[in-house]
Amino acid sequence: PLYIDSSVNIELAVRRFLWGKCINAGQTCIAPDYILCSRQVQAQILNQAKAVLDSWYTEQVQGSKHYCRIVSDKHFQRLKSLVHSSGTIALGGDMDASDRFISPTILVDVKPTDPIMGEEIFGPILPIINVESAFEAIQFINARPKPLTLYLFSSNAQVQELFIHQTHSGSMCINDTVMHYAGECTLYSFPLAECTP
């Protein structure tokens, strides 16, 4: 899970979590699996995400030499089925079975009971579940199996403390994704200062 609130620099946060999701086209066990945020933050994410992805891969993602493919035909078909049975495509959704290509895809209007929320995605698909507060996000996370990694994007120290003390996960990374894997600690907190992924 990835919770993001309105206290952060949205442009930088989007760059950081999309980078974590796009590594190996999301086919890593520590890729962000879904986003928990308000509808207002969701709108800001969608406003930034296309520009970020275009800057990395151009508008023709499939032609980019920097974006990989889905590992097998079977996995491609599983991901395609999850996309078409869950929520609404807000960004991406381009697929080519002959190339095992799925563009970075963001889904909205996702329900907790949708198929995409029933298993680890292991692909470039990022569903958004709307919550109205950090407390609601914590309840959502705690009602599900303990995640391998939990990502939190918030500049609010009280929100950070809430997640640290009221959730359980294999690791936690604050204001970044995947970077904690390079170290030996289970909790990393990064300032949202200017940087490039």
Short mmCIF file of C-alpha atoms in Angstrom, two decimals:
data_model
loop_
_atom_site.label_atom_id
_atom_site.label_comp_id
_atom_site.label_asym_id
_atom_site.label_seq_id
_atom_site.Cartn_x
_atom_site.Cartn_y
_atom_site.Cartn_z
CA PRO A 1 0.00 0.00 0.00
CA LEU A 2 0.91 3.63 -0.56
CA TYR A 3 -0.82 6.42 1.33
CA ILE A 4 -0.35 10.00 0.14
CA ASP A 5 -1.80 13.17 1.59
CA SER A 6 -1.97 16.80 0.50
CA SER A 7 0.98 17.93 2.64
CA VAL A 8 3.61 16.82 0.11
CA ASN A 9 5.01 18.23 -3.11
CA ILE A 10 2.70 16.25 -5.40
CA GLU A 11 4.89 16.54 -8.49
CA LEU A 12 7.92 15.11 -6.72
CA ALA A 13 5.88 12.47 -4.92
CA VAL A 14 4.35 11.29 -8.21
CA ARG A 15 7.82 11.05 -9.77
CA ARG A 16 9.02 8.98 -6.84
CA PHE A 17 6.16 6.51 -6.62
CA LEU A 18 5.82 6.08 -10.39
CA TRP A 19 9.54 5.36 -10.53
CA GLY A 20 9.02 2.62 -7.93
CA LYS A 21 6.08 1.26 -9.91
CA CYS A 22 7.75 1.39 -13.33
CA ILE A 23 10.95 -0.43 -12.39
CA ASN A 24 10.73 -3.69 -14.36
CA ALA A 25 7.16 -2.67 -15.33
CA GLY A 26 6.02 -3.17 -11.74
CA GLN A 27 7.21 -6.78 -11.66
CA THR A 28 8.99 -6.50 -8.33
CA CYS A 29 7.76 -7.64 -4.94
CA ILE A 30 8.30 -4.16 -3.43
CA ALA A 31 6.57 -2.10 -6.13
CA PRO A 32 3.69 0.03 -4.83
CA ASP A 33 0.56 -2.09 -5.28
CA TYR A 34 -2.21 0.46 -4.71
CA ILE A 35 -2.68 4.07 -3.62
CA LEU A 36 -4.86 5.30 -0.77
CA CYS A 37 -5.69 9.02 -1.04
CA SER A 38 -8.50 11.56 -1.09
CA ARG A 39 -10.31 12.46 -4.31
CA GLN A 40 -8.58 15.85 -4.24
CA VAL A 41 -5.13 14.24 -4.10
CA GLN A 42 -6.21 11.73 -6.75
CA ALA A 43 -6.98 14.61 -9.13
CA GLN A 44 -3.55 16.11 -8.46
CA ILE A 45 -1.86 12.74 -9.07
CA LEU A 46 -3.63 12.31 -12.41
CA ASN A 47 -2.67 15.88 -13.42
CA GLN A 48 1.00 15.12 -12.82
CA ALA A 49 1.32 11.47 -13.82
CA LYS A 50 0.95 11.84 -17.58
CA ALA A 51 3.56 14.60 -17.76
CA VAL A 52 5.99 12.55 -15.66
CA LEU A 53 5.53 9.42 -17.77
CA ASP A 54 5.82 11.38 -21.02
CA SER A 55 9.08 12.91 -19.80
CA TRP A 56 10.49 9.43 -19.12
CA TYR A 57 9.13 7.42 -22.03
CA THR A 58 7.64 9.98 -24.49
CA GLU A 59 4.00 9.71 -25.50
CA GLN A 60 4.84 6.43 -27.28
CA VAL A 61 5.76 4.33 -24.26
CA GLN A 62 5.84 1.12 -26.27
CA GLY A 63 8.67 2.49 -28.41
CA SER A 64 10.81 3.48 -25.43
CA LYS A 65 13.97 1.44 -24.89
CA HIS A 66 13.70 2.29 -21.18
CA TYR A 67 10.45 0.41 -20.49
CA CYS A 68 10.40 -3.36 -20.24
CA ARG A 69 7.79 -5.99 -21.09
CA ILE A 70 5.64 -8.39 -19.12
CA VAL A 71 7.51 -11.59 -18.30
CA SER A 72 5.16 -14.12 -19.99
CA ASP A 73 2.00 -14.45 -22.08
CA LYS A 74 0.19 -16.00 -19.10
CA HIS A 75 1.12 -13.09 -16.84
CA PHE A 76 0.12 -10.59 -19.57
CA GLN A 77 -3.35 -12.18 -19.82
CA ARG A 78 -3.75 -12.16 -16.02
CA LEU A 79 -2.93 -8.44 -15.86
CA LYS A 80 -5.19 -7.63 -18.81
CA SER A 81 -8.07 -9.42 -17.08
CA LEU A 82 -7.46 -7.51 -13.84
CA VAL A 83 -7.51 -4.15 -15.64
CA HIS A 84 -10.74 -4.92 -17.50
CA SER A 85 -12.55 -6.20 -14.39
CA SER A 86 -11.63 -3.43 -11.94
CA GLY A 87 -12.40 0.27 -11.71
CA THR A 88 -11.97 2.71 -14.59
CA ILE A 89 -8.82 3.42 -16.59
CA ALA A 90 -7.83 7.04 -15.89
CA LEU A 91 -4.37 6.90 -17.46
CA GLY A 92 -2.62 4.44 -19.75
CA GLY A 93 -4.31 1.11 -20.39
CA ASP A 94 -2.53 0.52 -23.70
CA MET A 95 -1.80 -3.16 -24.32
CA ASP A 96 -0.20 -5.25 -27.06
CA ALA A 97 -0.26 -9.01 -26.51
CA SER A 98 2.19 -9.69 -29.36
CA ASP A 99 4.79 -7.56 -27.54
CA ARG A 100 3.62 -8.38 -23.99
CA PHE A 101 3.36 -4.61 -23.51
CA ILE A 102 1.17 -2.89 -20.93
CA SER A 103 1.66 0.84 -20.47
CA PRO A 104 1.82 2.33 -16.96
CA THR A 105 -1.84 2.38 -15.99
CA ILE A 106 -3.74 4.14 -13.21
CA LEU A 107 -7.23 2.95 -12.27
CA VAL A 108 -9.82 5.02 -10.40
CA ASP A 109 -13.26 4.18 -8.97
CA VAL A 110 -11.72 0.97 -7.66
CA LYS A 111 -13.64 -0.92 -5.00
CA PRO A 112 -11.87 -2.93 -2.28
CA THR A 113 -13.70 -6.00 -3.61
CA ASP A 114 -12.50 -5.58 -7.22
CA PRO A 115 -10.35 -8.44 -8.55
CA ILE A 116 -7.26 -6.22 -8.76
CA MET A 117 -7.37 -5.75 -4.99
CA GLY A 118 -7.48 -9.49 -4.31
CA GLU A 119 -3.87 -10.34 -5.11
CA GLU A 120 -0.43 -8.83 -5.65
CA ILE A 121 -0.54 -7.10 -9.02
CA PHE A 122 3.09 -7.59 -10.05
CA GLY A 123 2.67 -5.32 -13.07
CA PRO A 124 2.48 -1.65 -14.18
CA ILE A 125 -1.06 -1.11 -12.92
CA LEU A 126 -1.78 1.22 -10.00
CA PRO A 127 -5.32 1.27 -8.58
CA ILE A 128 -6.45 4.17 -6.43
CA ILE A 129 -8.80 3.67 -3.48
CA ASN A 130 -10.24 6.88 -2.06
CA VAL A 131 -10.02 7.48 1.69
CA GLU A 132 -10.73 10.68 3.57
CA SER A 133 -8.05 10.54 6.25
CA ALA A 134 -4.89 8.86 7.49
CA PHE A 135 -7.04 7.02 10.05
CA GLU A 136 -9.21 5.55 7.29
CA ALA A 137 -6.10 4.52 5.35
CA ILE A 138 -4.66 2.81 8.44
CA GLN A 139 -7.91 0.93 9.01
CA PHE A 140 -7.90 -0.19 5.36
CA ILE A 141 -4.29 -1.39 5.57
CA ASN A 142 -4.80 -3.17 8.89
CA ALA A 143 -7.89 -5.00 7.62
CA ARG A 144 -5.77 -6.76 4.97
CA PRO A 145 -2.81 -9.15 5.20
CA LYS A 146 0.38 -7.47 6.42
CA PRO A 147 2.21 -5.96 3.44
CA LEU A 148 5.83 -6.69 2.58
CA THR A 149 6.40 -2.93 2.25
CA LEU A 150 4.32 0.11 3.15
CA TYR A 151 4.88 3.49 1.50
CA LEU A 152 3.84 6.76 3.09
CA PHE A 153 3.99 10.17 1.43
CA SER A 154 3.35 12.87 4.01
CA SER A 155 5.30 15.84 5.33
CA ASN A 156 3.19 15.79 8.49
CA ALA A 157 5.24 14.33 11.37
CA GLN A 158 2.07 13.31 13.26
CA VAL A 159 0.81 11.32 10.26
CA GLN A 160 4.21 9.67 9.94
CA GLU A 161 4.10 8.66 13.61
CA LEU A 162 0.58 7.27 13.22
CA PHE A 163 1.68 4.97 10.40
CA ILE A 164 4.88 3.95 12.17
CA HIS A 165 3.05 2.96 15.35
CA GLN A 166 -0.35 1.81 14.10
CA THR A 167 0.51 -0.36 11.07
CA HIS A 168 2.60 -3.50 10.63
CA SER A 169 4.61 -4.32 7.52
CA GLY A 170 7.85 -5.98 6.51
CA SER A 171 9.35 -2.55 5.86
CA MET A 172 8.26 1.06 5.57
CA CYS A 173 9.59 3.87 3.42
CA ILE A 174 8.50 7.47 3.94
CA ASN A 175 8.43 9.94 1.03
CA ASP A 176 10.08 7.61 -1.44
CA THR A 177 9.71 4.12 -2.88
CA VAL A 178 12.11 1.21 -3.28
CA MET A 179 15.09 3.17 -1.91
CA HIS A 180 14.86 1.46 1.48
CA TYR A 181 15.79 -1.79 -0.27
CA ALA A 182 19.32 -0.45 -0.76
CA GLY A 183 19.85 -0.24 3.02
CA GLU A 184 19.61 -2.61 5.93
CA CYS A 185 17.06 -0.78 8.10
CA THR A 186 13.33 -1.42 7.91
CA LEU A 187 12.26 2.21 8.08
CA TYR A 188 13.51 5.05 5.94
CA SER A 189 12.24 8.60 5.83
CA PHE A 190 13.21 10.90 2.99
CA PRO A 191 12.59 14.64 2.81
CA LEU A 192 10.63 15.79 -0.21
CA ALA A 193 13.39 18.14 -1.33
CA GLU A 194 14.26 18.63 -4.96
CA CYS A 195 15.81 15.57 -6.53
CA THR A 196 15.39 13.38 -9.57
CA PRO A 197 14.67 9.67 -9.40
#
